[in-house]
CSV table of C-alpha atoms and ligand atoms in Angstrom, one decimal:
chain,number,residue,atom,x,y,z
A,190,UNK,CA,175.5,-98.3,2.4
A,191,UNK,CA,172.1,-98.1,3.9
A,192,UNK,CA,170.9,-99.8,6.9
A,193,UNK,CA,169.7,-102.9,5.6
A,194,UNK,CA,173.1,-103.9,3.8
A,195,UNK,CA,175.2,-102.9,6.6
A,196,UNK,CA,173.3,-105.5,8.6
A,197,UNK,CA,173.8,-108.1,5.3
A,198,UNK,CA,177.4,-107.4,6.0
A,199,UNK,CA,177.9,-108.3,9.3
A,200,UNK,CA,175.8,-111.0,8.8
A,201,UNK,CA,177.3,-112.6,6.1
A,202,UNK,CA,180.9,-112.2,8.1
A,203,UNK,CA,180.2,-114.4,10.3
A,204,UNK,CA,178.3,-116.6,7.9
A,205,UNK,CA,181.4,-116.8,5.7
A,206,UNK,CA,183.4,-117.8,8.9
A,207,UNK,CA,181.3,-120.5,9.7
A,208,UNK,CA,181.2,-119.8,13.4
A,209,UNK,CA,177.5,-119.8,13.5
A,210,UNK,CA,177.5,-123.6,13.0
A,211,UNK,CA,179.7,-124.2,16.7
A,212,UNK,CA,178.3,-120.7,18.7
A,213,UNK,CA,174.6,-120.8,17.3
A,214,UNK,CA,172.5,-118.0,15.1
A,215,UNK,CA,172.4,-115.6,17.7
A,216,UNK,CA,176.4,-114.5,16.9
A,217,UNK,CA,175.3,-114.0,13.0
A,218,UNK,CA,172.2,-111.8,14.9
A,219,UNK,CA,174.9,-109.4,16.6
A,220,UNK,CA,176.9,-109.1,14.6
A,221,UNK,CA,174.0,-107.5,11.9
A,222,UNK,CA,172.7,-105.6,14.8
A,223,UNK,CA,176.5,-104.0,15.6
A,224,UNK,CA,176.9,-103.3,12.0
A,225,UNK,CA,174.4,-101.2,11.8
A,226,UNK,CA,174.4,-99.1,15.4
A,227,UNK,CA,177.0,-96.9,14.3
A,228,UNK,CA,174.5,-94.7,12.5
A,229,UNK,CA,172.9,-94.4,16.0
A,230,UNK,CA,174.5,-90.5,15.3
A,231,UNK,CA,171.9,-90.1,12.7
A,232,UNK,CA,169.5,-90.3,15.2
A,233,UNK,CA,170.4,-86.4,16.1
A,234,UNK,CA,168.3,-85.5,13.2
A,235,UNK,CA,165.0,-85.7,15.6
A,236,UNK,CA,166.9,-82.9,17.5
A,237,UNK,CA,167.7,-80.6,14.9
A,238,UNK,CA,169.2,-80.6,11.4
A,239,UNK,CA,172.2,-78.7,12.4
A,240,UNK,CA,173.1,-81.4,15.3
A,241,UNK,CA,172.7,-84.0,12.8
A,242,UNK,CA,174.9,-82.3,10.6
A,243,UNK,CA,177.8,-81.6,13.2
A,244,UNK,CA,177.4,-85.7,14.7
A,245,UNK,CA,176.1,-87.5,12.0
A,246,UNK,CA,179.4,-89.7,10.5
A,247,UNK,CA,180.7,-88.3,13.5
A,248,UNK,CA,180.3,-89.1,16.8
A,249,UNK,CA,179.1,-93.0,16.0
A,250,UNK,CA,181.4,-93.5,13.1
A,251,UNK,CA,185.0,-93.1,14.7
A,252,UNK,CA,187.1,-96.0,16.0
A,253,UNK,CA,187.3,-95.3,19.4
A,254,UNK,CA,183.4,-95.1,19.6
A,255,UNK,CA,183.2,-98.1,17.3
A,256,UNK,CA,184.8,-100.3,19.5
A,257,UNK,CA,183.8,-99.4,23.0
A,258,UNK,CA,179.7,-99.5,21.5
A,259,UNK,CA,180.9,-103.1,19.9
A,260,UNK,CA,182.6,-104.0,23.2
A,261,UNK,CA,179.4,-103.2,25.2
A,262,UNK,CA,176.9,-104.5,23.2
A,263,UNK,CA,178.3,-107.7,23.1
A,264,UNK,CA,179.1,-108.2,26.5
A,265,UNK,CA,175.9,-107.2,27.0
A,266,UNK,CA,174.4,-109.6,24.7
A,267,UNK,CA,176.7,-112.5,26.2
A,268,UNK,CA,175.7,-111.9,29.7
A,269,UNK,CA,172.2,-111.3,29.7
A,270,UNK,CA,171.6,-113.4,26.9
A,271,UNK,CA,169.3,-110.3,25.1
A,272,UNK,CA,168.8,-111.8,21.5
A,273,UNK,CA,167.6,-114.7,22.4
A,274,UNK,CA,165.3,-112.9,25.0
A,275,UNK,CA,163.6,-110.6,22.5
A,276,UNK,CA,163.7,-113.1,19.7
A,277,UNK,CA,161.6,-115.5,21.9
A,278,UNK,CA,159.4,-112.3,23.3
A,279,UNK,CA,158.5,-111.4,19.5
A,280,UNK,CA,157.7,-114.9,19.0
A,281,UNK,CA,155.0,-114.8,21.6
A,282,UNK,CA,153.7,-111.6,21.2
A,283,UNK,CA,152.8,-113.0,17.6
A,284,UNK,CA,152.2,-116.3,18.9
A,285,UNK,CA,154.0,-118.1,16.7
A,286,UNK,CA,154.8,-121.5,17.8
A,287,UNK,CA,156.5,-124.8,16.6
A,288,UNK,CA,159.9,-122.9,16.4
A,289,UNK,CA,161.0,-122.8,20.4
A,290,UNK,CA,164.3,-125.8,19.6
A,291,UNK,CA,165.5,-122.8,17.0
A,292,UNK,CA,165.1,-120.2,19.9
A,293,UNK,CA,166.5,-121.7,22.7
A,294,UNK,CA,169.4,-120.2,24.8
A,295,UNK,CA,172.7,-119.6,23.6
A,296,UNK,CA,174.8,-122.7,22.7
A,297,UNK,CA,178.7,-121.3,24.1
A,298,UNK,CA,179.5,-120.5,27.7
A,299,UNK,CA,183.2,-120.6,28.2
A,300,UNK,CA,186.2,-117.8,27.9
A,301,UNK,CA,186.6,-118.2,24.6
A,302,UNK,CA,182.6,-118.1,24.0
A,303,UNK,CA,183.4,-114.2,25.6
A,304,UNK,CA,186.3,-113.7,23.0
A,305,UNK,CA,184.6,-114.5,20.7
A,306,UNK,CA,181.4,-112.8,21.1
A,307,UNK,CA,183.2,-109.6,21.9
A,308,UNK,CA,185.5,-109.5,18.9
A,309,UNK,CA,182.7,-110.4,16.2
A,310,UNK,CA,181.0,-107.3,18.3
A,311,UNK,CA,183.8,-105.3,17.2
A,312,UNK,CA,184.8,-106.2,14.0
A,313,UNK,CA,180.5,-105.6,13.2
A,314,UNK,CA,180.8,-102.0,14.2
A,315,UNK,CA,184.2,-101.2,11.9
A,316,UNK,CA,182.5,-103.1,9.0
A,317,UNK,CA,180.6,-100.3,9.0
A,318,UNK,CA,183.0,-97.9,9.0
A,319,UNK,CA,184.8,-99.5,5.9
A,320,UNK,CA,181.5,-99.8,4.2
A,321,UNK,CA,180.6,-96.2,4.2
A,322,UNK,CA,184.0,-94.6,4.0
A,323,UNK,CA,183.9,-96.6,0.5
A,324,UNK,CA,179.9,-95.3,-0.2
A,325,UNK,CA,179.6,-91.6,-0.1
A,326,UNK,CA,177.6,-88.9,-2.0
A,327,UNK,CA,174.6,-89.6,-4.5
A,328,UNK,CA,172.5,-87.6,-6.6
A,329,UNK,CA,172.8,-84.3,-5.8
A,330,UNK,CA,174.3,-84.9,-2.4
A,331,UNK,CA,178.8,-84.4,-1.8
A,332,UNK,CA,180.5,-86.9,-0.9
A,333,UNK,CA,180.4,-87.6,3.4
A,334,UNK,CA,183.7,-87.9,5.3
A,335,UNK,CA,184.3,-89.8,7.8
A,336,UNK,CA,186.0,-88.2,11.0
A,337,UNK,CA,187.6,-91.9,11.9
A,338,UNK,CA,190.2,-90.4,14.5
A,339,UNK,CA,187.6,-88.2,16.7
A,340,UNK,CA,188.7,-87.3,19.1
A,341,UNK,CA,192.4,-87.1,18.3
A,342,UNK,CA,192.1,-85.7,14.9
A,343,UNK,CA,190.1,-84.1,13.0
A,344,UNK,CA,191.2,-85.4,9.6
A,345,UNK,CA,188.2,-86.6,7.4
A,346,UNK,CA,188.5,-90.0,5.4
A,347,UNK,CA,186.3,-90.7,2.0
A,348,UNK,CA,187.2,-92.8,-0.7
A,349,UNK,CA,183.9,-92.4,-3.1
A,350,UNK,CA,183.8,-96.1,-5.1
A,351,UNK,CA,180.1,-95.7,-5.4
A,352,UNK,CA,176.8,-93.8,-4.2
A,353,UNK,CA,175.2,-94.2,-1.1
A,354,UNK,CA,172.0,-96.5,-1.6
A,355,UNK,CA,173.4,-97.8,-4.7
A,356,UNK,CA,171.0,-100.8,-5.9
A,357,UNK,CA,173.1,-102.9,-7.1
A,358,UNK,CA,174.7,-104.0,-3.4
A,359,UNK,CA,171.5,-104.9,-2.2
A,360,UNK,CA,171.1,-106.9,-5.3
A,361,UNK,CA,173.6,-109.1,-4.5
A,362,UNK,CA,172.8,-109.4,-0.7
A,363,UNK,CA,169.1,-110.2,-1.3
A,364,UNK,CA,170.3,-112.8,-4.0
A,365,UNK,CA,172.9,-114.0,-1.7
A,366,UNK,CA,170.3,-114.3,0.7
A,367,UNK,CA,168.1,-116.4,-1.5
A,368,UNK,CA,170.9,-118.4,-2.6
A,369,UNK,CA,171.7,-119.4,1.4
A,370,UNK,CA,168.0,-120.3,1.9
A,371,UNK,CA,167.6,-122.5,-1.4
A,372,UNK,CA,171.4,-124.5,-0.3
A,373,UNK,CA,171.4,-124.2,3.4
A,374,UNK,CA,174.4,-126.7,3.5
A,375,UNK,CA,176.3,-124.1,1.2
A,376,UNK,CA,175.5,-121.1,3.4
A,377,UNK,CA,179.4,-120.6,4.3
A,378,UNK,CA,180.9,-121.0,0.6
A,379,UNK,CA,177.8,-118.6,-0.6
A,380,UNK,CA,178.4,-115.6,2.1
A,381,UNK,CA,181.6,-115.8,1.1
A,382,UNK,CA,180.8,-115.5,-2.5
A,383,UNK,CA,178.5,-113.1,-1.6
A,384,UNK,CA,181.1,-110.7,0.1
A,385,UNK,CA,183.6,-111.1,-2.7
A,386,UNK,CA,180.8,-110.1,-5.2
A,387,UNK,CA,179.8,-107.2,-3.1
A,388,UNK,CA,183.6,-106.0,-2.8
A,389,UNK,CA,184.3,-106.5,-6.5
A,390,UNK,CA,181.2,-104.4,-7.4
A,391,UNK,CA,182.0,-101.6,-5.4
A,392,UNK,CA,185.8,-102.2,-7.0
A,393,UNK,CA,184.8,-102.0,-10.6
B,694,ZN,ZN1,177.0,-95.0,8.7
C-alpha cells in the first residue's frame, strides 16, 4: 500500500471501533499518522540508493521497531498533547477560524486514556506491516520482503495478494471516505464496511 491508504487504514480502525466518539478525533489522527511512520526507512533513499535498498522494509518495518516507534509516538502524543498543538498551529498560520470547539484539547486524561492511546499507537504501526506484507511487487518491480523478525532473524515474509499502489484500495477508501462524510452518524458501521471491502479485494 502507498502512504495515503496506510493512513486510511489506521484511520478507519479506530473509526470502526468507535473509540473516537468517547477519546475525541485526535486518537483516529494517530493512529493514521503511526500507520504510516514505518516507511520512515524509505527515507534512506536521500542518502543513497544502496542504503535505501539495505533498510528500506527493513529497519522500520520489523516488530520490535514497530512497537517501540508506536509506543513512543503515542506517549509522546498523550503527554504533550502534539496533534492538537499543530492542528490548532496550522489553523492559524492559515487563519482559519470558526472551528476552535473542534480543536480543543484532548477529551481523556486517566490510566486507561494512556492504555489506550498507547495500544491504538501500536496496533497503527503493525497495520502497516500486515498491509504491505500482503502488497508487494508491481509492474516491473519483484515482489519486497519483509524482514519482520530483525534483529533476531533474518527470514523474509511476503505473501503477494496484490501490487503495490494498486487503484482499486484507494477506491474504496476514498469512497469510504465520502460515504462517512455524507452519514456522519453511520461513520462506525461504514469504516467497518470499508475495511471488510478493502480485505475482500485484496482476497479475491
Ligand atoms: Zn511500508
Amino acid at each position: 500500500m502507498t502512504t495515503i491508504e496506510h493512513a486510511f487504514l489506521g484511520v478507519d480502525i479506530v473509526l470502526a471501533t468507535g473509540l473516537v466518539r468517547r477519546f475525541g478525533w485526535q486518537l483516529a489522527a494517530l493512529a493514521g499518522i503511526c500507520a504510516v511512520v514505518p516507511d520512515w526507512d524509505a527515507l534512506t533513499i536521500i542518502y543513497s540508493l544502496e542504503v535505501f535498498g539495505e533498510a528500506h522494509r527493513v529497519w522500520g518495518h520489523n516488530f520490535l521497531v514497530c512497537i517501540l516507534v508506536g509506543l513512543l509516538i503515542g506517549c509522546a502524543d498523550y503527554c504533550f498533547d502534539i496533534i492538537t498543538r499543530v492542528s490548532r498551529g496550522v489553523l492559524d498560520m492559515f487563519k482559519i477560524s470558526g472551528l476552535d470547539d473542534n480543536f480543543s484539547g484532548r477529551v481523556g486524561h486517566s490510566g486507561l486514556c494512556f492504555v489506550v492511546w498507547l495500544c491504538i499507537a501500536v496496533v497503527a504501526s503493525l497495520s502497516h506491516l500486515a498491509a504491505d506484507v500482503v502488497s508487494s511487487g508491481a509492474e516491473g518491480l519483484p515482489d519486497w520482503e519483509l524482514k519482520l523478525l530483525v534483529p533476531f532473524s533474518d527470514r523474509g515474509f511476503i505473501y503477494p495478494l496484490h501490487s503495490w499502489g494498486d487503484v482499486g484500495v484507494t477506491l474504496i477508501f476514498v469512497s469510504g471516505m465520502f460515504a462517512m462524510l455524507k452519514w456522519k452518524s453511520k461513520t462506525m458501521l461504514i469504516a467497518r464496511l470499508t475495511i471488510l471491502a478493502v480485505i475482500t479485494y485484496i482476497i479475491l
